[in-house]
Short mmCIF file of C-alpha atoms in Angstrom, two decimals:
data_model
loop_
_atom_site.label_atom_id
_atom_site.label_comp_id
_atom_site.label_asym_id
_atom_site.label_seq_id
_atom_site.Cartn_x
_atom_site.Cartn_y
_atom_site.Cartn_z
CA UNK A 526 -105.62 73.51 83.38
CA UNK A 527 -106.65 74.81 86.82
CA UNK A 528 -103.88 76.75 88.49
CA UNK A 529 -103.00 77.06 92.17
CA UNK A 530 -101.20 80.24 93.17
CA UNK A 531 -98.43 80.01 95.78
CA UNK A 532 -97.04 83.12 97.48
CA UNK A 533 -93.50 83.01 98.86
CA UNK A 534 -94.33 84.90 102.05
CA UNK A 535 -91.57 86.96 103.62
CA UNK A 536 -88.51 86.07 101.48
CA UNK A 537 -86.25 86.41 104.53
CA UNK A 538 -88.05 83.45 106.09
CA UNK A 539 -88.34 79.79 105.13
CA UNK A 540 -91.15 80.38 102.62
CA UNK A 541 -89.01 80.21 99.47
CA UNK A 542 -87.28 77.06 100.74
CA UNK A 543 -90.41 75.11 101.68
CA UNK A 544 -92.18 76.15 98.46
CA UNK A 545 -89.26 74.92 96.34
CA UNK A 546 -89.05 71.66 98.28
CA UNK A 547 -92.81 71.10 98.03
CA UNK A 548 -92.83 71.65 94.27
CA UNK A 549 -89.93 69.21 93.86
CA UNK A 550 -91.38 66.60 96.23
CA UNK A 551 -93.39 64.59 93.72
CA UNK A 552 -96.22 64.54 96.28
CA UNK A 553 -98.53 67.14 94.73
CA UNK A 554 -101.74 66.21 92.88
CA UNK A 555 -101.73 65.82 89.12
CA UNK A 556 -104.07 67.92 87.02
CA UNK A 557 -102.99 71.31 88.38
CA UNK A 558 -100.49 73.96 87.38
CA UNK A 559 -98.69 75.87 90.12
CA UNK A 560 -97.72 79.53 89.83
CA UNK A 561 -95.29 81.00 92.36
CA UNK A 562 -95.78 84.66 93.26
CA UNK A 563 -93.17 86.79 94.99
CA UNK A 564 -89.69 88.20 94.72
CA UNK A 565 -86.58 87.28 96.69
CA UNK A 566 -84.24 89.91 95.23
CA UNK A 567 -82.25 91.63 97.96
CA UNK A 568 -83.65 89.47 100.76
CA UNK A 569 -81.22 88.09 103.34
CA UNK A 570 -82.34 84.86 105.02
CA UNK A 571 -83.03 85.42 108.67
CA UNK A 572 -82.99 89.22 108.40
CA UNK A 573 -86.47 90.57 107.65
CA UNK A 574 -86.74 94.23 106.78
CA UNK A 575 -89.17 96.66 105.18
CA UNK A 576 -88.18 95.54 101.69
CA UNK A 577 -88.90 91.85 102.39
CA UNK A 578 -92.22 92.85 103.99
CA UNK A 579 -93.21 94.86 100.92
CA UNK A 580 -92.28 91.94 98.68
CA UNK A 581 -94.54 89.67 100.75
CA UNK A 582 -97.40 92.17 100.58
CA UNK A 583 -97.00 92.61 96.82
CA UNK A 584 -97.34 88.85 96.34
CA UNK A 585 -100.54 88.81 98.40
CA UNK A 586 -102.05 91.65 96.40
CA UNK A 587 -101.09 89.93 93.14
CA UNK A 588 -102.74 86.70 94.27
CA UNK A 589 -106.02 88.54 94.96
CA UNK A 590 -105.91 90.22 91.55
CA UNK A 591 -105.40 86.87 89.80
CA UNK A 592 -108.05 85.06 91.83
CA UNK A 593 -110.57 87.74 90.88
CA UNK A 594 -109.65 88.11 87.22
CA UNK A 595 -108.53 84.66 86.07
CA UNK A 596 -110.99 81.78 86.09
CA UNK A 597 -108.13 79.27 85.87
CA UNK A 598 -106.68 80.54 89.17
CA UNK A 599 -108.70 78.28 91.47
CA UNK A 600 -106.94 78.61 94.84
CA UNK A 601 -104.07 80.27 96.67
CA UNK A 602 -101.54 78.87 99.13
CA UNK A 603 -99.70 81.47 101.20
CA UNK A 604 -96.27 80.95 102.73
CA UNK A 605 -95.63 82.50 106.15
CA UNK A 606 -95.28 86.24 106.67
CA UNK A 607 -94.10 88.35 109.59
CA UNK A 608 -97.19 90.19 110.83
CA UNK A 609 -95.06 92.76 112.65
CA UNK A 610 -92.95 93.48 109.55
CA UNK A 611 -96.03 93.66 107.33
CA UNK A 612 -97.78 96.08 109.65
CA UNK A 613 -94.66 98.22 109.68
CA UNK A 614 -94.98 98.40 105.88
CA UNK A 615 -98.60 99.59 106.07
CA UNK A 616 -100.46 96.25 106.33
CA UNK A 617 -103.68 97.12 108.14
CA UNK A 618 -104.77 93.61 109.19
CA UNK A 619 -104.05 91.27 112.11
CA UNK A 620 -103.13 88.49 109.69
CA UNK A 621 -103.51 87.04 106.20
CA UNK A 622 -106.94 85.60 107.09
CA UNK A 623 -108.41 89.06 107.64
CA UNK A 624 -106.58 90.43 104.59
CA UNK A 625 -108.22 87.96 102.20
CA UNK A 626 -111.63 88.42 103.81
CA UNK A 627 -111.36 92.18 103.32
CA UNK A 628 -110.17 91.96 99.74
CA UNK A 629 -113.07 89.68 98.83
CA UNK A 630 -115.61 91.62 100.87
CA UNK A 631 -116.40 88.65 103.11
CA UNK A 632 -118.25 89.30 106.36
CA UNK A 633 -118.79 85.63 107.26
CA UNK A 634 -115.33 84.09 107.52
CA UNK A 635 -113.15 82.33 110.04
CA UNK A 636 -109.91 80.45 110.48
CA UNK A 637 -109.78 76.66 110.44
CA UNK A 638 -106.79 74.41 111.09
CA UNK A 639 -106.91 70.97 109.49
CA UNK A 640 -104.44 68.20 110.28
CA UNK A 641 -104.11 64.44 110.11
CA UNK A 642 -105.64 64.10 113.58
CA UNK A 643 -107.73 67.21 114.29
CA UNK A 644 -109.85 69.76 112.46
CA UNK A 645 -110.34 72.93 114.50
CA UNK A 646 -112.38 76.05 113.74
CA UNK A 647 -112.23 79.29 115.70
CA UNK A 648 -115.07 81.49 116.97
CA UNK A 649 -112.63 84.39 117.49
CA UNK A 650 -109.30 84.82 115.73
CA UNK A 651 -106.50 87.35 116.20
CA UNK A 652 -107.54 89.31 119.28
CA UNK A 653 -105.99 89.73 122.73
CA UNK A 654 -106.95 87.09 125.25
CA UNK A 655 -108.34 89.83 127.49
CA UNK A 656 -110.90 90.67 124.77
CA UNK A 657 -112.15 87.16 124.06
CA UNK A 658 -115.07 87.13 126.50
CA UNK A 659 -116.47 90.46 125.34
CA UNK A 660 -116.01 89.49 121.67
CA UNK A 661 -117.60 86.06 122.02
CA UNK A 662 -121.19 86.40 120.81
CA UNK A 663 -123.87 83.95 119.78
CA UNK A 664 -123.62 85.38 116.26
CA UNK A 665 -119.86 84.72 116.08
CA UNK A 666 -120.28 81.12 117.23
CA UNK A 667 -123.18 80.49 114.84
CA UNK A 668 -121.32 82.01 111.89
CA UNK A 669 -118.15 80.01 112.59
CA UNK A 670 -120.13 76.84 113.26
CA UNK A 671 -121.90 77.05 109.91
CA UNK A 672 -118.61 77.54 108.07
CA UNK A 673 -116.91 74.70 109.93
CA UNK A 674 -119.82 72.33 109.25
CA UNK A 675 -119.72 73.18 105.54
CA UNK A 676 -115.95 72.55 105.45
CA UNK A 677 -116.36 69.21 107.23
CA UNK A 678 -119.10 68.11 104.81
CA UNK A 679 -116.86 68.93 101.84
CA UNK A 680 -114.00 66.93 103.33
CA UNK A 681 -115.87 63.91 104.72
CA UNK A 682 -118.87 63.85 102.35
CA UNK A 683 -121.38 63.17 105.15
CA UNK A 684 -123.05 64.93 108.06
CA UNK A 685 -120.25 65.90 110.45
CA UNK A 686 -119.98 65.59 114.22
CA UNK A 687 -118.78 68.88 115.65
CA UNK A 688 -117.84 69.45 119.29
CA UNK A 689 -118.22 73.03 120.56
CA UNK A 690 -115.78 73.87 123.34
CA UNK A 691 -116.57 75.85 126.47
CA UNK A 692 -114.60 78.99 127.28
CA UNK A 693 -113.95 78.53 130.99
CA UNK A 694 -112.34 75.77 133.11
CA UNK A 695 -114.71 72.80 133.43
CA UNK A 696 -116.94 74.55 130.82
CA UNK A 697 -117.96 76.99 133.54
CA UNK A 698 -119.03 74.35 136.11
CA UNK A 699 -122.67 75.51 135.88
CA UNK A 700 -121.71 79.15 136.23
CA UNK A 701 -119.23 78.80 139.08
CA UNK A 702 -116.23 79.64 136.87
CA UNK A 703 -117.94 81.94 134.37
CA UNK A 704 -121.30 82.26 132.69
CA UNK A 705 -120.35 82.40 129.00
CA UNK A 706 -121.32 78.75 128.51
CA UNK A 707 -124.87 79.25 129.77
CA UNK A 708 -125.33 82.79 128.49
CA UNK A 709 -123.69 82.62 125.03
CA UNK A 710 -122.34 79.24 123.94
CA UNK A 711 -125.23 76.89 124.79
CA UNK A 712 -127.86 79.13 123.11
CA UNK A 713 -125.66 79.32 119.99
CA UNK A 714 -125.38 75.52 119.89
CA UNK A 715 -129.16 75.20 120.22
CA UNK A 716 -129.63 77.62 117.33
CA UNK A 717 -127.15 75.72 115.15
CA UNK A 718 -128.86 72.42 115.89
CA UNK A 719 -132.22 73.84 114.89
CA UNK A 720 -130.67 74.52 111.47
CA UNK A 721 -128.58 71.33 111.32
CA UNK A 722 -130.08 68.75 113.70
CA UNK A 723 -127.61 66.59 115.57
CA UNK A 724 -124.45 68.11 114.10
CA UNK A 725 -123.26 70.14 117.11
CA UNK A 726 -122.75 69.18 120.75
CA UNK A 727 -121.44 70.98 123.81
CA UNK A 728 -120.33 73.12 125.47
CA UNK A 729 -117.62 70.56 126.15
CA UNK A 730 -114.94 70.77 128.83
CA UNK A 731 -111.92 72.36 127.11
CA UNK A 732 -109.21 70.21 128.74
CA UNK A 733 -110.78 66.89 127.67
CA UNK A 734 -112.56 67.34 124.36
CA UNK A 735 -109.51 67.42 122.07
CA UNK A 736 -108.45 63.95 123.24
CA UNK A 737 -111.89 62.63 122.31
CA UNK A 738 -111.73 64.34 118.91
CA UNK A 739 -108.25 62.95 118.27
CA UNK A 740 -109.62 59.47 119.00
CA UNK A 741 -112.21 59.91 116.24
CA UNK A 742 -115.34 60.68 118.23
CA UNK A 743 -115.74 64.04 116.45
CA UNK A 744 -114.90 65.24 112.95
CA UNK A 745 -114.13 68.81 114.04
CA UNK A 746 -113.91 71.01 117.10
CA UNK A 747 -115.10 74.62 117.34
CA UNK A 748 -112.81 76.45 119.77
CA UNK A 749 -113.64 79.78 121.34
CA UNK A 750 -110.26 81.46 120.85
CA UNK A 751 -107.01 81.16 118.94
CA UNK A 752 -104.67 79.31 121.31
CA UNK A 753 -107.41 77.09 122.74
CA UNK A 754 -107.66 75.47 119.33
CA UNK A 755 -104.17 75.82 117.92
CA UNK A 756 -102.16 74.46 120.85
CA UNK A 757 -103.65 70.94 120.67
CA UNK A 758 -103.61 70.94 116.87
CA UNK A 759 -99.95 71.96 116.64
CA UNK A 760 -99.05 69.50 119.38
CA UNK A 761 -100.55 66.61 117.42
CA UNK A 762 -100.39 67.78 113.80
CA UNK A 763 -97.52 70.24 113.48
CA UNK A 764 -96.12 68.69 110.29
CA UNK A 765 -99.51 68.03 108.67
CA UNK A 766 -101.49 71.05 109.89
CA UNK A 767 -102.96 73.46 107.34
CA UNK A 768 -104.54 76.86 107.94
CA UNK A 769 -107.72 77.32 105.88
CA UNK A 770 -109.68 80.56 105.55
CA UNK A 771 -113.33 79.56 105.50
CA UNK A 772 -115.89 81.74 103.73
CA UNK A 773 -113.86 82.94 100.74
CA UNK A 774 -115.11 82.47 97.16
CA UNK A 775 -111.96 80.48 96.34
CA UNK A 776 -109.85 78.33 98.70
CA UNK A 777 -106.95 79.86 100.59
CA UNK A 778 -104.65 77.62 102.62
CA UNK A 779 -101.33 78.08 104.39
CA UNK A 780 -98.90 75.93 106.36
CA UNK A 781 -99.50 76.11 110.09
CA UNK A 782 -95.98 77.32 110.95
CA UNK A 783 -94.37 80.74 110.88
CA UNK A 784 -91.46 82.36 109.05
CA UNK A 785 -88.83 80.58 111.20
CA UNK A 786 -86.27 83.32 110.62
CA UNK A 787 -83.87 81.47 112.97
CA UNK A 788 -83.39 78.61 110.49
CA UNK A 789 -83.94 80.50 107.21
CA UNK A 790 -81.19 79.91 104.68
CA UNK A 791 -79.84 76.81 106.45
CA UNK A 792 -81.58 74.31 104.18
CA UNK A 793 -83.16 72.40 107.07
CA UNK A 794 -86.78 73.58 106.89
CA UNK A 795 -89.26 70.75 106.43
CA UNK A 796 -91.82 71.17 103.62
CA UNK A 797 -94.43 68.78 105.06
CA UNK A 798 -96.98 71.42 106.08
CA UNK A 799 -96.56 73.29 102.78
CA UNK A 800 -97.12 70.04 100.87
CA UNK A 801 -100.29 69.39 102.85
CA UNK A 802 -101.43 72.99 102.31
CA UNK A 803 -101.05 72.68 98.54
CA UNK A 804 -102.78 69.28 98.50
CA UNK A 805 -105.72 70.60 100.53
CA UNK A 806 -106.04 73.66 98.29
CA UNK A 807 -106.27 71.34 95.29
CA UNK A 808 -108.81 69.11 97.05
CA UNK A 809 -111.04 72.05 97.97
CA UNK A 810 -110.75 73.58 94.49
#
């Protein structure tokens, strides 16, 4: 039977709780086995330390080993980790997205957030806001656009409608508020539409396009940077949002929330996003 791996994340966070609640929910798809990876020995809820970080990292490494070596391991779902704690334990990546891309040798990858209302892909991921403009290239937009279109086709089983967002206020207002739209984003959209006619549109005004997408006019939105895409998605889809790493040989999903150390161990964490993450991993597998 195909098997979905589930890492517990940082055991001092809510990962172990939401994983246990998800597995007991009765809301997961039939036809899959689920294997939990990770240790909680010695972890104190709400008090992350180097030991809990190393336990989280060990679970991630084990998931990669199983995905590579075991044909029955068809996907992985990762519970939240503390990036600061992980990096203190020698983790050399901005986040789990970049970790899995490195371990699988993927050059073309990006982060996508999928919820009940919105599907959002990112042209840049975990970088400082001050570096977004210099990091935003036609190549990055084209690569992310291709991956997002492929994801949308798999989910909706038809040609998708993807809105590409501008970077600046008013999408640059014809260069008055920045030239990235005319210099970088519009040429990338034209290139994508030569490959996939009619799929992409934009650059759209950032403060209006997510409302149109939420109303069903678009299947997905390609945002230029992390918070541009994640703020509207978490506002509308916090309990159903799922983080998906696009471009890997096997699906990797994660709930769209963090470790929530402040409520760890209190028994009040909601498993909704974890349930949706496991369901989406099964669907993609």
